[in-house]
XYZ file of C-alpha atoms in Angstrom:
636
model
C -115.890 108.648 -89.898
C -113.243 111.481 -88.910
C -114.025 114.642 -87.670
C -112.400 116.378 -90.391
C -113.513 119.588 -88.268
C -110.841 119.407 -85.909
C -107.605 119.205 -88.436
C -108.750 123.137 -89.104
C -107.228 125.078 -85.850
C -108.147 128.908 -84.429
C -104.764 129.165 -82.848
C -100.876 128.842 -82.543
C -100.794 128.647 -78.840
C -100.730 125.464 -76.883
C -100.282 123.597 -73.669
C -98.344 121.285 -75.267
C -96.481 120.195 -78.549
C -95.734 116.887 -79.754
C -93.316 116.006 -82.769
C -93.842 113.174 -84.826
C -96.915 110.680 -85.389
C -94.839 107.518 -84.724
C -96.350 105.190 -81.676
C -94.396 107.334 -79.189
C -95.922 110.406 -80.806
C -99.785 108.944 -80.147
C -99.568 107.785 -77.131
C -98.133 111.255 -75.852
C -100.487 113.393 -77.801
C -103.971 111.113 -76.321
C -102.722 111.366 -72.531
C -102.129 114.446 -72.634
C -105.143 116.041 -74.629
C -107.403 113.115 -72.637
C -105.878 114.819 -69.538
C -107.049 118.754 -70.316
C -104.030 119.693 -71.958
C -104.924 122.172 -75.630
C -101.980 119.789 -77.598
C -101.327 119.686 -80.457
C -99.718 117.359 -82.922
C -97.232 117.765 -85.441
C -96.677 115.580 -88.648
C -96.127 115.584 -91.834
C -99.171 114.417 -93.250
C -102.318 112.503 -91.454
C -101.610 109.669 -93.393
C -97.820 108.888 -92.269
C -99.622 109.036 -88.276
C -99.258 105.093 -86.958
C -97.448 103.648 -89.917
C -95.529 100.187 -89.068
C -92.733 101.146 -90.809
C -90.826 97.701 -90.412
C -92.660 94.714 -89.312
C -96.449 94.836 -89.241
C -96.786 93.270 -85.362
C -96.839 94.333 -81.758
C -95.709 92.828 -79.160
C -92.908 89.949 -78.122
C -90.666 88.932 -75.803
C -90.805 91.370 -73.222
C -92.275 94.002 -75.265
C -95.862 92.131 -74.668
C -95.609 92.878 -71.238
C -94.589 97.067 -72.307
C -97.584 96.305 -74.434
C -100.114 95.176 -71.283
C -98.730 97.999 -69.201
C -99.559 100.551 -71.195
C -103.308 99.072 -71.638
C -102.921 98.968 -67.693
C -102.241 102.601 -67.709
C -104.821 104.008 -70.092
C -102.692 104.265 -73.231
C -104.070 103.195 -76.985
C -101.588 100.647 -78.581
C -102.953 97.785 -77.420
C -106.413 98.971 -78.778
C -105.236 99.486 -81.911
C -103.585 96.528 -81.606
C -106.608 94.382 -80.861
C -108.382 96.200 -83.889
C -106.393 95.166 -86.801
C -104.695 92.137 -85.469
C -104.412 88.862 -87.825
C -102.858 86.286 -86.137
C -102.386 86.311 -82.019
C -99.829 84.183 -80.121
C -98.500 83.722 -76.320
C -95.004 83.309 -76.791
C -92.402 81.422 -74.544
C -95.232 78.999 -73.309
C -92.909 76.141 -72.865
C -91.037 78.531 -69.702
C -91.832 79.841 -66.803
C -94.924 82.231 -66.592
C -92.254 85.250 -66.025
C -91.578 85.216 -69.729
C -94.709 84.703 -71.635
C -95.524 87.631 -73.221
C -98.089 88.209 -75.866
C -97.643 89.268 -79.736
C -99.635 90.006 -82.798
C -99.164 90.246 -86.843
C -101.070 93.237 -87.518
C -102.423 94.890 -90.599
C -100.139 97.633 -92.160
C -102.747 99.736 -93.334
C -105.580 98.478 -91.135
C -102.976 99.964 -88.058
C -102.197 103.336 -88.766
C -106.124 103.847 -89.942
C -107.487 103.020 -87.030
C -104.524 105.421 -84.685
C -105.701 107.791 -87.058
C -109.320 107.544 -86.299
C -108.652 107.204 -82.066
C -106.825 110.448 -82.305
C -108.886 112.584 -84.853
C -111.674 111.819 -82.187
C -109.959 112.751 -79.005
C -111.033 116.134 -77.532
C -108.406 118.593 -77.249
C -106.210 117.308 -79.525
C -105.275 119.674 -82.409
C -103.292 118.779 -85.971
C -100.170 120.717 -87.710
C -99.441 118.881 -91.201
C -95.565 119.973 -91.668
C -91.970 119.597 -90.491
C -90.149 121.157 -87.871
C -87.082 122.940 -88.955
C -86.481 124.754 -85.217
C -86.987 125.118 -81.808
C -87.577 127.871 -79.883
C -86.194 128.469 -76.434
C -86.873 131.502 -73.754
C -82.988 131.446 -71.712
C -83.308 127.675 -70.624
C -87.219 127.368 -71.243
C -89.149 126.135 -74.175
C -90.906 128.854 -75.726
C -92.347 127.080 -79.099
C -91.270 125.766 -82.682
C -90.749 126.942 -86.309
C -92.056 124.377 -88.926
C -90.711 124.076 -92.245
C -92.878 126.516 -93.524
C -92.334 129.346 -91.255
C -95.444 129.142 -89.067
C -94.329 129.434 -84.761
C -96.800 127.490 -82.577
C -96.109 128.494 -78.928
C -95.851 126.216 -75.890
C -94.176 126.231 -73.014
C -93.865 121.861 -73.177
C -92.283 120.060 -76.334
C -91.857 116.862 -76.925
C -89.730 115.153 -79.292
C -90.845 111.909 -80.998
C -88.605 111.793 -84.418
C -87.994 108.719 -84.086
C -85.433 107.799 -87.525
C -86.090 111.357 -88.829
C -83.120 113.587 -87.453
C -80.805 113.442 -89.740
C -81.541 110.058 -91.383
C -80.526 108.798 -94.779
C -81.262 105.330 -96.106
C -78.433 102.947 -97.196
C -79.212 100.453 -99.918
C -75.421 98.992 -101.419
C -73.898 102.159 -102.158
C -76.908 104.070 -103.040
C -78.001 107.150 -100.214
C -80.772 108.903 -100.148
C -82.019 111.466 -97.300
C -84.918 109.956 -94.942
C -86.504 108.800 -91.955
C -87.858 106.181 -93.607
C -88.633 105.316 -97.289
C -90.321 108.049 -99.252
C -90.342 110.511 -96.414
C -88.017 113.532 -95.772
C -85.620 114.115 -92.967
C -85.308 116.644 -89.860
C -82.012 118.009 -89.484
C -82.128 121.381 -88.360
C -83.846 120.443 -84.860
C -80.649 118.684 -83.574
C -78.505 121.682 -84.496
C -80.332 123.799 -82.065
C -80.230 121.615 -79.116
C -76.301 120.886 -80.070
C -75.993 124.412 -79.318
C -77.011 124.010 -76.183
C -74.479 120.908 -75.103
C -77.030 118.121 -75.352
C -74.909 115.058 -76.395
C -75.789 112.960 -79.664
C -74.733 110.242 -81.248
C -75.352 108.201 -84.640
C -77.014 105.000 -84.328
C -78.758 102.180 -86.827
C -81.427 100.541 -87.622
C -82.826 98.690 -91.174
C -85.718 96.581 -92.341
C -85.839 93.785 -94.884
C -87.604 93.159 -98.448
C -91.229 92.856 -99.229
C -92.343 89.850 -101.851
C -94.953 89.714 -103.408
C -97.367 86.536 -102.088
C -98.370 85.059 -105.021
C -94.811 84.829 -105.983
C -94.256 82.266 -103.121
C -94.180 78.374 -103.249
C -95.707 77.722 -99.431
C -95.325 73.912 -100.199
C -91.962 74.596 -99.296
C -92.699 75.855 -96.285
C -93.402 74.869 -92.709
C -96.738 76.299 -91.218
C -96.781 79.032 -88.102
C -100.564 79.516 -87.137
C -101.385 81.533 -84.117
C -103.178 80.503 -80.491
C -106.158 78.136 -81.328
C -108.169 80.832 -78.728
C -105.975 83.479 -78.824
C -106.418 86.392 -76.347
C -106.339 90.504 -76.934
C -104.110 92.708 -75.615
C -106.711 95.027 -74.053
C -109.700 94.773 -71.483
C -111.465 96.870 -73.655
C -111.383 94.021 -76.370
C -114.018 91.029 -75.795
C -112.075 88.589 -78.058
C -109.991 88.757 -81.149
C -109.666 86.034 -83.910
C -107.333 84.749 -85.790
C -107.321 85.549 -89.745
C -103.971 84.227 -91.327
C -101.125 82.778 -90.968
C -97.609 82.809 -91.510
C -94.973 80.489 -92.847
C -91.397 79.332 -92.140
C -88.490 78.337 -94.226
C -84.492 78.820 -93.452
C -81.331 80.318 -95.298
C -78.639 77.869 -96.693
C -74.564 78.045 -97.058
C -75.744 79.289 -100.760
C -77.387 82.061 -99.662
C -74.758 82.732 -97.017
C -72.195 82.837 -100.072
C -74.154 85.096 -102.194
C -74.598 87.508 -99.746
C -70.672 86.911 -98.693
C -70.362 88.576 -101.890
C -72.411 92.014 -101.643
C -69.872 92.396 -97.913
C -67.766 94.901 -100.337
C -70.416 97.102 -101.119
C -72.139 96.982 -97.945
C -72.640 100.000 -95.473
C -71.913 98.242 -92.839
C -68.252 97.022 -93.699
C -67.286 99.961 -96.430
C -67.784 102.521 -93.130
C -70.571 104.814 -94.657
C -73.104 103.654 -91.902
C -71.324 104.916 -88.920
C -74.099 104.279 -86.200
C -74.209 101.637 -84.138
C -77.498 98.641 -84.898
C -79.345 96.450 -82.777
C -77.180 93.597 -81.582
C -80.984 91.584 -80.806
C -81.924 92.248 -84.234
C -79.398 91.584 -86.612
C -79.035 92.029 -90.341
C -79.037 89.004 -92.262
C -75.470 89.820 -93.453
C -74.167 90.516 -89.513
C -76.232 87.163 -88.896
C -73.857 84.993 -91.334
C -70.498 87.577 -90.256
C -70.921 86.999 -86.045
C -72.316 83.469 -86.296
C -70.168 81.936 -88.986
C -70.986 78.304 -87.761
C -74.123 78.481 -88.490
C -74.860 76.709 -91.329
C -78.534 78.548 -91.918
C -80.983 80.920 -90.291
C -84.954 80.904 -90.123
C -86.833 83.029 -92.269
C -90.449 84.097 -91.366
C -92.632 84.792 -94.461
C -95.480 87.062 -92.842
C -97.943 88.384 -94.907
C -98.744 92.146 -94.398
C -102.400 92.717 -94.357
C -105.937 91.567 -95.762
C -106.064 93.962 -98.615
C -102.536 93.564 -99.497
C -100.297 91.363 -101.024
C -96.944 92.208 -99.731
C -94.959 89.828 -97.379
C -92.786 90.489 -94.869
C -89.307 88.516 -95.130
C -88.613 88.395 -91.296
C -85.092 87.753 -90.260
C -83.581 88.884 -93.725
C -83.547 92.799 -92.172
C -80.154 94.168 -95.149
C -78.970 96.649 -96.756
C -76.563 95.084 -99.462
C -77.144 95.738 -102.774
C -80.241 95.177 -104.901
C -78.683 92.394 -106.820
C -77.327 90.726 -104.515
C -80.754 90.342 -102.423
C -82.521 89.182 -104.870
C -79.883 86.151 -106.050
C -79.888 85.287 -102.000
C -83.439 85.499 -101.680
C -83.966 83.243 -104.542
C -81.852 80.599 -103.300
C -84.444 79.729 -99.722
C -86.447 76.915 -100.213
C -90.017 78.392 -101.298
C -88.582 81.958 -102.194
C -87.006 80.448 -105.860
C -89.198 82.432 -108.036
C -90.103 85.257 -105.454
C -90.752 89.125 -106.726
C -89.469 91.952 -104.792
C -92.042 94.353 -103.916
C -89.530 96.955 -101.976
C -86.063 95.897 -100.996
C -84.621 95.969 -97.872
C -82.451 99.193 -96.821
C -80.944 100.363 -93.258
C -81.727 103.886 -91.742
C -78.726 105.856 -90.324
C -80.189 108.612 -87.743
C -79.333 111.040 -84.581
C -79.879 110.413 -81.226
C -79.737 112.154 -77.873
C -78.004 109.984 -75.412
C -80.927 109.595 -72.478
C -78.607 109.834 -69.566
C -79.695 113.719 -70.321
C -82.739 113.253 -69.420
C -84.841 112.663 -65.918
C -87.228 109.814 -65.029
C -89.499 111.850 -66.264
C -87.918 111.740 -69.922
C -87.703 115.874 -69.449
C -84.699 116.889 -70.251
C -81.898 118.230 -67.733
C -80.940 121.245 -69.401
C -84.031 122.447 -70.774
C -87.033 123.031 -68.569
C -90.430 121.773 -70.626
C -88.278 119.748 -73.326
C -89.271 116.152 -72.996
C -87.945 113.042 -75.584
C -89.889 110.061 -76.357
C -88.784 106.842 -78.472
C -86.134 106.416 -80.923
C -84.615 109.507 -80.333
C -83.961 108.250 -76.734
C -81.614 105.453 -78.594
C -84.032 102.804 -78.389
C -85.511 100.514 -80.764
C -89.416 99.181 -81.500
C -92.891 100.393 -81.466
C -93.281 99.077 -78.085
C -90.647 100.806 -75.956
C -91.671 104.023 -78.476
C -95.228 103.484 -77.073
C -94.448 103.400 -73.786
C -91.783 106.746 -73.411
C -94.195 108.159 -75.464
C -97.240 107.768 -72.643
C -94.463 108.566 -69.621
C -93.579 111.807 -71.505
C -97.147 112.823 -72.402
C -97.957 112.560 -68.625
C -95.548 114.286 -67.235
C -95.803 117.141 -69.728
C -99.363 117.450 -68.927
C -98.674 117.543 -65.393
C -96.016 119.887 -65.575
C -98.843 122.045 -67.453
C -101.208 122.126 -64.771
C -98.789 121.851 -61.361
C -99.071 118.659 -60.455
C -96.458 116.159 -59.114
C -94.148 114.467 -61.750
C -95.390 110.978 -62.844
C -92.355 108.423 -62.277
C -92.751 104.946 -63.162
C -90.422 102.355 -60.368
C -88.702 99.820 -61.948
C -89.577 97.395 -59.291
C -93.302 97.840 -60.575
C -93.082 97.778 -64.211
C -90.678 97.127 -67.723
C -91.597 100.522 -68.390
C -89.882 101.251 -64.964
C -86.519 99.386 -65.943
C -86.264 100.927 -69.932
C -86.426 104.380 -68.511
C -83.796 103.419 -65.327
C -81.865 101.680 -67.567
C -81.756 104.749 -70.359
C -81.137 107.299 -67.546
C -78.157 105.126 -65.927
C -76.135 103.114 -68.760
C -74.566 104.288 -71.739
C -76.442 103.415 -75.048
C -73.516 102.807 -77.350
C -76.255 100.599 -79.504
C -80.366 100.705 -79.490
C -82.005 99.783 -76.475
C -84.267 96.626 -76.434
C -85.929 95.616 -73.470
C -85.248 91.899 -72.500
C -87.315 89.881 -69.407
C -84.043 89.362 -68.183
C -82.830 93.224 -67.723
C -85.691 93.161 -64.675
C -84.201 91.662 -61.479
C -87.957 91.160 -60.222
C -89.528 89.431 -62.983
C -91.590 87.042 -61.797
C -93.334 89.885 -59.878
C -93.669 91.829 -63.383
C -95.575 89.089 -65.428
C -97.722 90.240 -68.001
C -100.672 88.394 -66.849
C -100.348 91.427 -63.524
C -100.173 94.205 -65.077
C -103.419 95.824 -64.054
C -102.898 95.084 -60.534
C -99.368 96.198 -59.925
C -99.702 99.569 -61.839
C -103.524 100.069 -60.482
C -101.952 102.950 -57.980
C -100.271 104.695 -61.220
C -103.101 104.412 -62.769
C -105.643 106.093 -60.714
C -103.433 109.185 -60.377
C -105.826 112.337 -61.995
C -106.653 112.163 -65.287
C -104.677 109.236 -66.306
C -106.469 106.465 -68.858
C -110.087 106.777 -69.928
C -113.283 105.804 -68.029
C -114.145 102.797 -70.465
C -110.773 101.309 -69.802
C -110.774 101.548 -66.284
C -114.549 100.307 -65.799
C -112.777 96.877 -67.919
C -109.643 97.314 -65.150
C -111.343 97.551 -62.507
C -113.631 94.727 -63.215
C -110.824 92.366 -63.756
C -108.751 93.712 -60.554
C -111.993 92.642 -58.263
C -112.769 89.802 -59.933
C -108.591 88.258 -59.824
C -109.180 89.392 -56.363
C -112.197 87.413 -55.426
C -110.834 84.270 -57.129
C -107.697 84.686 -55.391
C -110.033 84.274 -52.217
C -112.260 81.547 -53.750
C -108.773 79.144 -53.964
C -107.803 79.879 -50.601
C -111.153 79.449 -48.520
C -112.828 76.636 -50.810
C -111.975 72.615 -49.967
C -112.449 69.736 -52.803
C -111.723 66.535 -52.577
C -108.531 64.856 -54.624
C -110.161 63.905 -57.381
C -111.289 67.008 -58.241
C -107.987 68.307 -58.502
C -107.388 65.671 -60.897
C -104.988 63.889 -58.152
C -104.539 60.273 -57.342
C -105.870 59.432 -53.741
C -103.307 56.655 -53.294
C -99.493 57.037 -52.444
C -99.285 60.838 -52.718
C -100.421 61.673 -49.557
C -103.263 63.178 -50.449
C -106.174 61.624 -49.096
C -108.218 64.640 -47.413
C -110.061 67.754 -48.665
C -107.644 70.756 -49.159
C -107.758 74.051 -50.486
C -108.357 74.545 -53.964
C -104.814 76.436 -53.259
C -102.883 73.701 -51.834
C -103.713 71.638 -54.771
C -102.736 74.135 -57.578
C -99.019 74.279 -55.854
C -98.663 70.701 -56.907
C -96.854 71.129 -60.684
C -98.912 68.725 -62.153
C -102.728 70.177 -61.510
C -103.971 73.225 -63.289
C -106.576 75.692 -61.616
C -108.863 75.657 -65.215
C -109.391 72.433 -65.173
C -110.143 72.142 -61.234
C -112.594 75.037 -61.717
C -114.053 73.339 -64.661
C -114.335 69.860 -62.637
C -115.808 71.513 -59.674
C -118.168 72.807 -61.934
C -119.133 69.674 -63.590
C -119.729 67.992 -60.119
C -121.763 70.928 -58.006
C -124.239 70.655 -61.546
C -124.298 66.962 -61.452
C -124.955 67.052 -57.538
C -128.291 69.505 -58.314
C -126.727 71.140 -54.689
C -128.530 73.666 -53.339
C -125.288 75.495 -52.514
C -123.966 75.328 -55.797
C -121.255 78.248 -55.895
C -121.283 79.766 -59.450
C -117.562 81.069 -59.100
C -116.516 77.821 -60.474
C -118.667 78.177 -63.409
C -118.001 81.784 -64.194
C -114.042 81.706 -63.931
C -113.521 78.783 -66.008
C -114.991 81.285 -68.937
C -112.251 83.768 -68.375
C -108.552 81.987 -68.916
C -106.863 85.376 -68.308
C -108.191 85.716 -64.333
C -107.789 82.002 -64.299
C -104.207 82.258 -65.673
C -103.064 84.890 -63.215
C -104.374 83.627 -59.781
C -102.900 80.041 -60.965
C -99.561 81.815 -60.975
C -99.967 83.729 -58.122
C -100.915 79.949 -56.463
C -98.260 78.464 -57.899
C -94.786 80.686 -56.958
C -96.119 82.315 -53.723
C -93.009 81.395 -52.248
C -90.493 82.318 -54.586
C -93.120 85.659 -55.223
C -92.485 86.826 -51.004
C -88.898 86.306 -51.315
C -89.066 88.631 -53.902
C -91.427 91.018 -52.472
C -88.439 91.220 -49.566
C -86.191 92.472 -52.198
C -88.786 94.797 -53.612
C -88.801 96.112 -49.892
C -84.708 97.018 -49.524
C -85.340 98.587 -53.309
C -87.670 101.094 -52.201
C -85.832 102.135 -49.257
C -82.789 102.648 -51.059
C -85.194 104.976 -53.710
C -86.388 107.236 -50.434
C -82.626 107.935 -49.687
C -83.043 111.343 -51.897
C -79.738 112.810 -52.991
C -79.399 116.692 -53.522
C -79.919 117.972 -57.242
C -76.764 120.405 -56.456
C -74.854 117.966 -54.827
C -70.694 118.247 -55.465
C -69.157 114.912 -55.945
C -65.784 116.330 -55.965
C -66.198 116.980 -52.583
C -65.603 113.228 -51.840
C -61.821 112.538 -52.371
C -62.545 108.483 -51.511
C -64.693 108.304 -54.449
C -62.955 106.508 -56.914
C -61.969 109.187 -59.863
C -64.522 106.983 -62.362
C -67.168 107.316 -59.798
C -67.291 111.024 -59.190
C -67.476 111.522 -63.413
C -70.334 109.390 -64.268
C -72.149 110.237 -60.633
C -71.363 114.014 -62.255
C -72.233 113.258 -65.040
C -75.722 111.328 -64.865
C -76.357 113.298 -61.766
C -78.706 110.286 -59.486
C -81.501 111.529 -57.827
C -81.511 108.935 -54.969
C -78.754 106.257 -53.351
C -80.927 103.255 -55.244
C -80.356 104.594 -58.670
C -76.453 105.467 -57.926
C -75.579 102.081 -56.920
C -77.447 101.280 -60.287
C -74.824 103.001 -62.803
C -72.229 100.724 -64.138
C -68.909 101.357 -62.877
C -70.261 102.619 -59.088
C -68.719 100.265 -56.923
C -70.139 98.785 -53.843
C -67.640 100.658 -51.975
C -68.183 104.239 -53.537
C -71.852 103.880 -52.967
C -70.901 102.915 -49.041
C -68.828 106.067 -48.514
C -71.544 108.751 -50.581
C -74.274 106.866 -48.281
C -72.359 107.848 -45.364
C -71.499 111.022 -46.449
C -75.150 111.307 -47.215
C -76.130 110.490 -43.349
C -73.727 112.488 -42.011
């Protein structure tokens, strides 16, 4: 039940304000009322707070591993996550451990219901149902907002979480209609104000495809795509999850390429009237068929929406051609002949702020107490949302009550590399995070994540003390199997090995076994088991028994086993990373100064303005040799 009692507030002055109840919004509201902090967020309406506005999942490539860190550091998505999830699944099983990473198909109104509920129940936290037409600043300082309706709330921290909302207008053929996203208005005044103050923004894309109607749908057509026979949660607060559904397959044709051919003249995207740039990782169908004209069809995903509903989610046919013309393509995929159309698909056109304004903190530059989380940072997804959302909400609150800033490395986490990579490159489209943008990812595997960020997350105030009772747990107990492997000797066949012509004919470390690519560390726990039981010994060691229950621990410490070389190569690297990331670099510093800079050096070290050596040599375009001569200036 909600505590209806705490939408009704006594005051317009706050520690903090957050804008928008999108995933970025929640995370940085929680943290930051969780952390002391009177917040308070604005929306407009309780019932728009958490919505999946595009597909009903979390998680993916690399964002599963955003998704894990932020469980790691106390925030709620993965929770949520856990709570209304239909259908889990480890994805990229068939590579290296570096680039599993976990996903779920979620419940669209089971989702938001249940972010609803975690933040109507957090102390602190206060509600404002409205838009925000202004912002209010005191010289360079925030001082507050104006909502639509002419009420001020006061704070001296704001932070932005509009996501698709400044500005936005949705494109369907030549129809336009002002929106962040369908059936909700825009927020265009906000981006006016800050223009006035020289932050840079820019126009970029992003769109969503139909909804069908289930029923509609002949699945004997289709190929079957069930989740994880034991799937596992995101969270350590979850005990298990189950799977409740699943979805189906099926592919496009050179028909439906043709049909859709056909809408390309009254298309956004190729008459001009979208002007923004879209994801390049997540195409529309009609880019799809335009950029990879050899292809002769593409893979549609038919995933169904929630329990209660009926709606399904046409995944990989994101558009925004006409009406007509999706329907006649739709109807010509195997399965989809006689489909209905419960909403077609449309793009969003919005404003960003390009990020290189901003600190590592995700405060901005030019305005002290102005921080920016998600989309309007020029990225893309609920996950990298999420996780700006929880930086920003932390360093707010810190910023409230004098504390040291709250700076995620990018040697330690993905949500390390997003923000270095938003502060340093350009963003001329919308940021996705990709395992491959982190140079150290075998050392940033999703299976880690409690371990590696355990020292971020024990700074004051940061998670809740359920979660880290579940952390800490799992840290000690990886931790004492880690030791178990290395100390404990078993005989080949254990290990499932042949004692003939491999050379292994003596007891060895549980350890020195699991390095051998054919022998898993479940199944040697789960053998040991077997035989100490079987043997009635009095020195049976229950370790075996007990960590063949729990496949994550078990998962982990076989990886650690596993690359242990190719992980303290690595670590060497992570060593020269952090020294370069001590070599501080003035705030005031003048780069005209150095005449041997090249000319394209001194502008973008001007303008981005590094705070250390490591992240100068980090901007494209600083060459090895301009970051030699400002190091030497620097030691001089």
């Amino acid at each position: 039940m909600f505590h209806v009692k705490q939408l009704r507030r006594h005051t317009n002055t706050f520690d903090i304000i957050v804008v928008g109840g999108g995933h970025a919004g929640i995370e940085a509201a929680v943290v930051s009322a969780r952390m002391g902090c009177q917040t308070v967020l604005v929306s407009q309406d309780l019932q728009s707070i958490g919505r999946l506005s595009c597909n009903p999942s979390i998680g993916g490539s690399a964002k599963g591993h955003l998704v894990k860190e932020i469980d790691a550091l106390g925030g709620v998505m993965p929770y949520i996550a856990d709570r209304s999830g239909l259908l889990f699944k480890m994805l990229n099983t068939s590579k290296g451990p570096a680039v599993w990473s976990p996903r779920s198909q979620n419940d669209k109104n089971l989702y938001p219901a249940f972010a609803q509920g975690v933040l109507l129940n957090t102390p602190n936290l206060h509600f404002c149902f409205d838009l925000v037409d202004e912002v209010v600043l005191d010289g360079q300082k925030m001082k507050g907002i104006v909502t639509r309706t002419g009420e001020h709330l006061i704070a001296p921290c704001v932070i932005l979480c509009t996501g698709t909302f400044l500005n936005g207008v949705l494109h369907t053929g030549s129809s336009q209609v002002p929106g962040g996203r369908i059936g909700e208005l825009p927020s265009g005044t906000v981006g006016d104000v800050l223009d006035s103050f020289g932050i840079e923004r820019g126009r970029l894309k992003t769109g969503t495809p139909p909804r069908i109607f289930a029923e509609s749908v002949d699945y004997t057509k289709t190929d079957l795509h069930p989740g994880d026979p034991n799937p596992t949660p995101f969270s350590l607060r979850t005990r298990s999850v189950r799977n409740q559904m699943v979805c189906y397959a099926t592919t496009t044709s050179e028909q439906t390429h043709d049909i859709l051919r056909e809408g390309f003249d009254d298309s956004p995207m190729y008459t001009g009237r979208i002007k923004g740039a879209g994801p390049r990782y997540c195409p529309s169908i009609e880019d799809k068929i335009s950029r990879f004209s050899e292809r002769s069809s593409h893979q549609i995903v038919l995933e169904p929406e929630g329990l209660t509903t009926n709606s399904v989610y046409v995944n990989g046919f994101s558009t925004s051609l006409p009406r007509e013309i999706q329907e006649r393509a739709l109807h010509s995929i195997p399965g989809l002949e006689r489909c209905v159309i419960e909403r077609y698909g449309y793009a969003v056109e919005y404003d960003f702020f390009f990020p290189y304004q901003l600190r590592h903190t995700l405060e901005s530059k030019a305005i002290d107490g102005l921080f920016m989380a998600g989309q309007i940072n020029g990225t893309s997804g609920y996950e990298e949302a999420a996780a700006q959302g929880l930086v920003a909400g932390v360093n707010a609150a810190r910023k409230v009550l004098g504390m040291d800033r709250f700076v995620v490395q990018r040697a330690d986490a993905y949500i390390g590399v997003m923000i270095d990579d938003l502060v340093n490159k350009n963003t001329e489209e919308p940021y996705r995070v990709f395992t491959s943008l982190a140079e150290y990812r075998l050392l940033l595997r999703q299976d880690n994540a409690y371990e590696r960020l355990s020292g971020y997350r024990t700074m004051d105030g940061l998670g809740d003390e359920r979660n880290s009772v579940y952390i800490n747990a799992s840290i000690n107990n990886t931790s004492y199997l880690h030791s178990f492997c290395t100390s404990t000797t078993i005989p080949p066949s254990v290990a499932g090995v042949e004692n003939e012509g491999g050379g292994v004919g003596d007891r060895r470390t549980i350890s020195e076994f699991v390095k051998r690519p054919e022998v898993q560390l479940q199944s040697v726990l789960w053998n040991l088991a077997q035989q100490t039981e079987s043997a009635n010994s009095e020195h049976h060691d229950v370790s075996s028994h007990a960590f063949a229950k729990y496949p994550h621990i078990v998962q982990h410490v076989e990886n650690d086993l596993k690359y242990e070389g190719y992980i303290k190569r690595m670590m060497a690297d992570v060593e020269k990373f952090r020294k370069a990331e001590q070599k501080r670099i003035p705030e005031d510093f003048n780069y005209g100064a150095l005449n041997s800079l090249s000319t394209e050096a001194r502008q973008k070290l001007e303008r981005i303005r590094p705070e250390t050596v490591g992240q100068a040599g980090r901007i494209s375009g600083i060459s090895a040799t301009d970051l030699s001569i400002l190091t030497l200036y620097l030691s001089r």
